[in-house]
Short mmCIF file of C-alpha atoms in Angstrom, two decimals:
data_model
loop_
_atom_site.label_atom_id
_atom_site.label_comp_id
_atom_site.label_asym_id
_atom_site.label_seq_id
_atom_site.Cartn_x
_atom_site.Cartn_y
_atom_site.Cartn_z
CA MET A 1 0.00 0.00 0.00
CA LEU A 2 1.05 3.64 -0.37
CA ASP A 3 3.31 5.35 2.12
CA PRO A 4 0.94 7.56 4.17
CA GLY A 5 3.65 10.19 4.29
CA ALA A 6 3.99 10.47 0.53
CA ILE A 7 0.60 10.17 -1.17
CA PRO A 8 0.80 11.01 -4.88
CA SER A 9 -2.05 12.54 -6.87
CA VAL A 10 -4.22 10.14 -8.85
CA ASP A 11 -2.83 9.45 -12.31
CA PRO A 12 -5.45 9.11 -15.07
CA ALA A 13 -3.96 5.73 -16.00
CA GLU A 14 -4.32 4.36 -12.45
CA VAL A 15 -6.87 1.71 -11.67
CA LEU A 16 -9.37 2.27 -8.85
CA ALA A 17 -11.47 -0.37 -7.11
CA ARG A 18 -15.09 0.05 -6.06
CA TYR A 19 -16.08 -2.66 -3.62
CA VAL A 20 -19.42 -4.31 -4.24
CA LEU A 21 -21.27 -5.14 -1.03
CA PHE A 22 -24.75 -5.65 -2.50
CA SER A 23 -25.65 -8.58 -4.72
CA GLY A 24 -27.98 -6.42 -6.81
CA HIS A 25 -25.05 -4.32 -8.04
CA PHE A 26 -23.63 -6.89 -10.42
CA ARG A 27 -25.04 -9.12 -13.14
CA THR A 28 -24.53 -12.84 -12.72
CA SER A 29 -25.41 -13.35 -16.40
CA ASP A 30 -22.07 -11.97 -17.62
CA ASN A 31 -20.29 -11.06 -14.37
CA SER A 32 -20.43 -7.32 -14.96
CA VAL A 33 -21.07 -4.43 -12.60
CA LYS A 34 -24.25 -2.37 -12.80
CA PRO A 35 -24.18 1.42 -13.03
CA ASN A 36 -26.06 1.52 -9.70
CA ALA A 37 -22.76 0.74 -7.93
CA PHE A 38 -21.37 4.10 -9.07
CA ILE A 39 -24.21 6.40 -8.01
CA PRO A 40 -22.64 8.57 -5.30
CA HIS A 41 -25.82 9.88 -3.73
CA PRO A 42 -26.64 10.49 -0.85
CA TYR A 43 -23.05 11.69 -0.53
CA ALA A 44 -21.14 14.07 -2.76
CA ASP A 45 -18.19 11.71 -3.08
CA LEU A 46 -17.81 8.17 -4.36
CA SER A 47 -15.39 6.08 -2.31
CA LEU A 48 -12.72 3.93 -4.02
CA THR A 49 -9.38 2.26 -3.34
CA ARG A 50 -6.36 2.87 -5.51
CA HIS A 51 -4.47 -0.10 -6.94
CA VAL A 52 -1.15 1.74 -6.99
CA ALA A 53 1.47 0.13 -4.70
CA ALA A 54 -1.07 -2.44 -3.51
CA THR A 55 -0.97 -6.18 -4.09
CA ASP A 56 -4.07 -8.03 -5.16
CA ALA A 57 -4.20 -9.66 -1.72
CA GLU A 58 -4.08 -6.23 -0.04
CA LEU A 59 -6.91 -4.96 -2.24
CA TRP A 60 -9.11 -7.91 -1.31
CA ALA A 61 -8.13 -7.56 2.36
CA GLU A 62 -9.30 -3.93 2.29
CA GLY A 63 -12.61 -5.00 0.79
CA GLN A 64 -13.02 -7.62 3.49
CA ARG A 65 -12.17 -5.07 6.17
CA ILE A 66 -14.89 -2.73 4.91
CA ALA A 67 -17.39 -5.59 4.68
CA VAL A 68 -16.71 -6.68 8.25
CA GLU A 69 -16.88 -3.09 9.49
CA ARG A 70 -20.28 -2.66 7.85
CA THR A 71 -21.62 -6.11 8.62
CA ALA A 72 -21.95 -6.76 4.91
CA THR A 73 -20.82 -9.38 2.41
CA LEU A 74 -18.02 -8.60 -0.01
CA TYR A 75 -19.30 -9.89 -3.35
CA GLY A 76 -16.52 -8.47 -5.49
CA ARG A 77 -14.95 -5.34 -6.79
CA ALA A 78 -15.22 -3.26 -9.91
CA ASP A 79 -11.86 -2.11 -11.25
CA VAL A 80 -12.03 1.11 -13.24
CA PRO A 81 -9.31 3.27 -14.79
CA ALA A 82 -9.25 6.74 -13.24
CA ASN A 83 -9.72 8.28 -16.67
CA ALA A 84 -13.20 6.71 -16.85
CA PHE A 85 -14.13 9.31 -14.22
CA THR A 86 -12.03 12.23 -15.43
CA THR A 87 -13.32 12.00 -18.99
CA GLN A 88 -16.78 12.61 -17.48
CA GLY A 89 -15.52 15.84 -15.91
CA LEU A 90 -15.24 14.26 -12.45
CA ARG A 91 -12.25 14.68 -10.12
CA THR A 92 -10.34 11.79 -8.58
CA VAL A 93 -8.75 12.91 -5.32
CA PRO A 94 -6.51 11.05 -2.86
CA ASP A 95 -8.27 10.70 0.47
CA PRO A 96 -5.98 8.55 2.61
CA LEU A 97 -7.51 7.06 5.74
CA PRO A 98 -5.56 5.77 8.74
CA GLU A 99 -6.72 2.24 7.87
CA ASN A 100 -6.40 2.66 4.09
CA PRO A 101 -3.75 5.00 2.67
CA ASN A 102 -4.93 4.06 -0.83
CA HIS A 103 -8.40 5.49 -0.28
CA ALA A 104 -9.57 8.02 -2.86
CA VAL A 105 -12.79 9.78 -3.68
CA VAL A 106 -14.44 10.89 -6.89
CA ASN A 107 -16.22 14.21 -6.58
CA GLU A 108 -17.81 17.05 -8.55
CA TRP A 109 -20.77 14.89 -9.52
CA PRO A 110 -23.73 16.73 -11.00
CA LYS A 111 -26.71 17.07 -8.67
CA ASP A 112 -29.11 16.19 -11.47
CA LYS A 113 -30.06 12.50 -11.16
CA PRO A 114 -30.31 11.69 -14.90
CA ALA A 115 -26.88 13.24 -15.50
CA GLN A 116 -25.47 11.17 -12.64
CA LYS A 117 -26.99 8.05 -14.13
CA LEU A 118 -25.51 8.73 -17.56
CA MET A 119 -22.06 9.12 -16.04
CA ALA A 120 -22.50 5.96 -13.96
CA ILE A 121 -23.52 3.98 -17.05
CA GLN A 122 -20.46 5.10 -18.96
CA ILE A 123 -18.15 4.40 -16.03
CA ALA A 124 -19.64 0.94 -15.51
CA SER A 125 -19.13 0.16 -19.19
CA LYS A 126 -15.38 0.64 -18.65
CA ALA A 127 -15.23 -1.38 -15.44
CA THR A 128 -14.04 -4.92 -14.94
CA TYR A 129 -15.93 -6.87 -12.30
CA LEU A 130 -14.08 -9.45 -10.22
CA SER A 131 -15.83 -11.80 -7.81
CA ALA A 132 -14.39 -11.99 -4.33
CA PRO A 133 -12.06 -14.97 -3.78
CA MET B 1 -73.68 -12.90 -14.26
CA GLU B 2 -74.30 -11.67 -17.78
CA PHE B 3 -72.76 -13.59 -20.66
CA ALA B 4 -70.92 -10.44 -21.69
CA ASP B 5 -69.37 -10.23 -18.21
CA ILE B 6 -68.26 -13.85 -18.44
CA LEU B 7 -66.63 -13.14 -21.78
CA ASP B 8 -64.98 -10.02 -20.38
CA ARG B 9 -63.61 -11.92 -17.41
CA ALA B 10 -62.31 -14.73 -19.60
CA ALA B 11 -60.66 -12.25 -21.92
CA HIS B 12 -59.08 -10.46 -18.97
CA GLN B 13 -57.75 -13.70 -17.48
CA SER B 14 -56.34 -14.75 -20.86
CA ARG B 15 -54.62 -11.43 -21.23
CA GLU B 16 -53.13 -11.72 -17.75
CA LEU B 17 -51.82 -15.22 -18.48
CA LEU B 18 -50.39 -14.14 -21.82
CA ARG B 19 -48.80 -11.07 -20.30
CA ASP B 20 -47.20 -13.08 -17.51
CA SER B 21 -45.82 -15.67 -19.92
CA ILE B 22 -44.29 -13.09 -22.24
CA LEU B 23 -43.23 -10.30 -19.97
CA GLY B 24 -42.75 -12.47 -16.92
CA HIS B 25 -44.64 -10.01 -14.72
CA GLN B 26 -44.97 -12.44 -11.87
CA GLU B 27 -41.23 -13.12 -11.83
CA ALA B 28 -40.54 -9.41 -12.03
CA PHE B 29 -42.90 -8.70 -9.14
CA GLU B 30 -41.24 -11.40 -7.04
CA GLU B 31 -37.78 -10.02 -7.85
CA LEU B 32 -38.98 -6.51 -7.01
CA ALA B 33 -40.40 -7.63 -3.68
CA ALA B 34 -37.15 -9.42 -2.83
CA ILE B 35 -35.10 -6.31 -3.63
CA TRP B 36 -37.39 -4.07 -1.62
CA ASP B 37 -37.21 -6.46 1.31
CA ARG B 38 -33.41 -6.18 1.28
CA CYS B 39 -33.36 -2.41 0.80
CA ARG B 40 -35.99 -1.25 3.28
CA ASN B 41 -33.38 -0.25 5.84
CA ALA B 42 -30.70 2.38 5.40
CA GLY B 43 -27.20 1.11 4.70
CA TRP B 44 -28.39 -1.87 2.65
CA ASP B 45 -25.48 -1.55 0.19
CA GLY B 46 -22.76 -1.44 2.82
CA HIS B 47 -22.07 2.14 1.73
CA GLU B 48 -24.71 4.03 3.77
CA ALA B 49 -27.48 3.91 1.18
CA LEU B 50 -30.88 5.43 1.91
CA ALA B 51 -33.79 3.08 2.58
CA VAL B 52 -36.17 2.37 -0.30
CA GLU B 53 -39.53 3.89 0.63
CA GLN B 54 -42.85 2.13 0.18
CA ASP B 55 -43.96 4.79 -2.33
CA THR B 56 -40.92 3.97 -4.45
CA TYR B 57 -41.75 0.27 -4.33
CA ARG B 58 -45.35 1.04 -5.28
CA GLY B 59 -44.19 3.18 -8.21
CA ALA B 60 -41.86 0.49 -9.53
CA TYR B 61 -44.61 -2.11 -9.18
CA MET B 62 -47.03 0.06 -11.14
CA LEU B 63 -44.45 0.72 -13.84
CA ILE B 64 -43.79 -3.00 -14.35
CA ASP B 65 -47.52 -3.66 -14.32
CA ALA B 66 -48.07 -0.99 -16.98
CA LEU B 67 -45.49 -2.36 -19.44
CA PRO B 68 -47.21 -3.60 -22.62
CA LEU B 69 -47.62 -7.12 -23.90
CA GLY B 70 -44.50 -8.65 -25.40
CA PHE B 71 -42.22 -6.13 -23.81
CA PRO B 72 -38.70 -7.21 -22.80
CA ARG B 73 -38.42 -7.89 -19.09
CA PRO B 74 -36.15 -5.45 -17.24
CA SER B 75 -33.47 -6.34 -14.75
CA LEU B 76 -34.35 -4.80 -11.39
CA GLY B 77 -32.11 -3.08 -8.89
CA ALA B 78 -31.74 -0.33 -6.33
CA GLU B 79 -29.60 2.75 -6.04
CA PRO B 80 -27.95 4.23 -2.95
CA ASP B 81 -30.32 7.21 -2.98
CA GLY B 82 -33.21 4.83 -2.32
CA GLN B 83 -34.56 4.70 -5.86
CA LEU B 84 -35.45 1.43 -7.59
CA THR B 85 -34.19 0.76 -11.10
CA LEU B 86 -35.41 -1.04 -14.17
CA GLU B 87 -32.61 -1.82 -16.61
CA TRP B 88 -32.72 -3.02 -20.20
CA ARG B 89 -29.38 -3.98 -21.73
CA THR B 90 -28.49 -5.69 -24.97
CA SER B 91 -24.71 -5.01 -24.79
CA PRO B 92 -22.36 -2.83 -22.70
CA SER B 93 -22.87 0.03 -25.16
CA ARG B 94 -26.65 -0.39 -25.49
CA ILE B 95 -28.28 0.04 -22.13
CA LEU B 96 -31.15 1.99 -20.58
CA SER B 97 -31.55 2.46 -16.85
CA VAL B 98 -34.70 3.98 -15.37
CA SER B 99 -34.89 5.07 -11.74
CA VAL B 100 -38.23 5.27 -9.96
CA ASP B 101 -38.40 7.87 -7.22
CA PRO B 102 -41.04 8.14 -4.47
CA ASP B 103 -42.63 11.25 -6.03
CA GLY B 104 -43.74 9.69 -9.31
CA TYR B 105 -40.76 10.68 -11.45
CA LEU B 106 -38.80 8.40 -13.74
CA HIS B 107 -35.17 9.42 -14.19
CA TYR B 108 -33.53 7.69 -17.13
CA ALA B 109 -30.20 7.53 -18.88
CA GLY B 110 -29.04 5.32 -21.69
CA LEU B 111 -26.35 4.52 -24.20
CA PHE B 112 -27.52 3.68 -27.71
CA GLY B 113 -24.23 2.91 -29.40
CA ALA B 114 -22.60 6.27 -30.00
CA SER B 115 -25.58 8.34 -28.86
CA LYS B 116 -26.71 9.10 -25.32
CA ARG B 117 -30.06 10.08 -23.87
CA TYR B 118 -31.06 11.14 -20.40
CA GLY B 119 -33.86 13.01 -18.69
CA SER B 120 -36.85 12.78 -16.37
CA LEU B 121 -40.46 11.86 -17.04
CA THR B 122 -43.57 11.83 -14.92
CA PHE B 123 -45.39 8.57 -14.34
CA PHE B 124 -49.09 8.48 -13.51
CA GLY B 125 -49.88 4.86 -14.31
CA THR B 126 -49.24 4.87 -18.05
CA VAL B 127 -45.76 4.20 -19.36
CA PRO B 128 -44.57 7.30 -21.24
CA GLN B 129 -44.28 6.65 -24.99
CA GLU B 130 -40.80 8.15 -24.97
CA LEU B 131 -39.67 5.47 -22.57
CA LEU B 132 -41.17 2.65 -24.63
CA GLN B 133 -39.44 3.97 -27.74
CA LEU B 134 -36.11 4.16 -25.95
CA VAL B 135 -36.34 0.52 -24.88
CA ARG B 136 -37.37 -0.57 -28.37
CA SER B 137 -34.40 1.24 -29.86
CA LEU B 138 -31.87 -0.73 -27.83
#
């Protein structure tokens, strides 16, 4: 994971993980993530974990930590390149947490629900869904 | 009972059976009820989602019920803001998602190959023609 003392800005080529903790947020038919997983509301920010400097095991461990903390099941994660957000006019910002220095948020979402949905659809179309091990 | 009433009832029952076999209304209703049951309390997505209100459930139920004969069955879901979704998708680049809110609005967005559409419609029991055309164009 990243050194908490030296957190770099998010590169557009970086991959970010969105943990899926609800079975209705992915399609079993073709193992893909639904746009619903990327709707930020009710909050202004969408929470993700950066892949940079993290091993695959560390990424899954972070997902499990979140699931345990929230008494939820970790179904999988959607990996998305940061530029899937930035090309929509959204900002990807490092937001290191004591328990996860790789934490980042995506902000500057439009308040208009249809516009949010369109962005979420386009982001989901560029995501790769991985089932939890 | 009048003969005409008997004929009417038979015709209605036949239509219901046909509709269920083509659209799969009953399956859709069962899926909707299961989703609502899981999303009735805040935090259902593990990310602090809002609870899905009963009015939202009722709106989604009415929308499914109002879909015409032979219409493709949507995939159902929920969003963190407490809205229920109906999704039609033929490929990653051809998809329409419709959110039902508790106030009778349908918020939609879709990709149709290279083109995009999004907006809001009101729903008072009849599916807006614009929405039907969008699904048919997928």
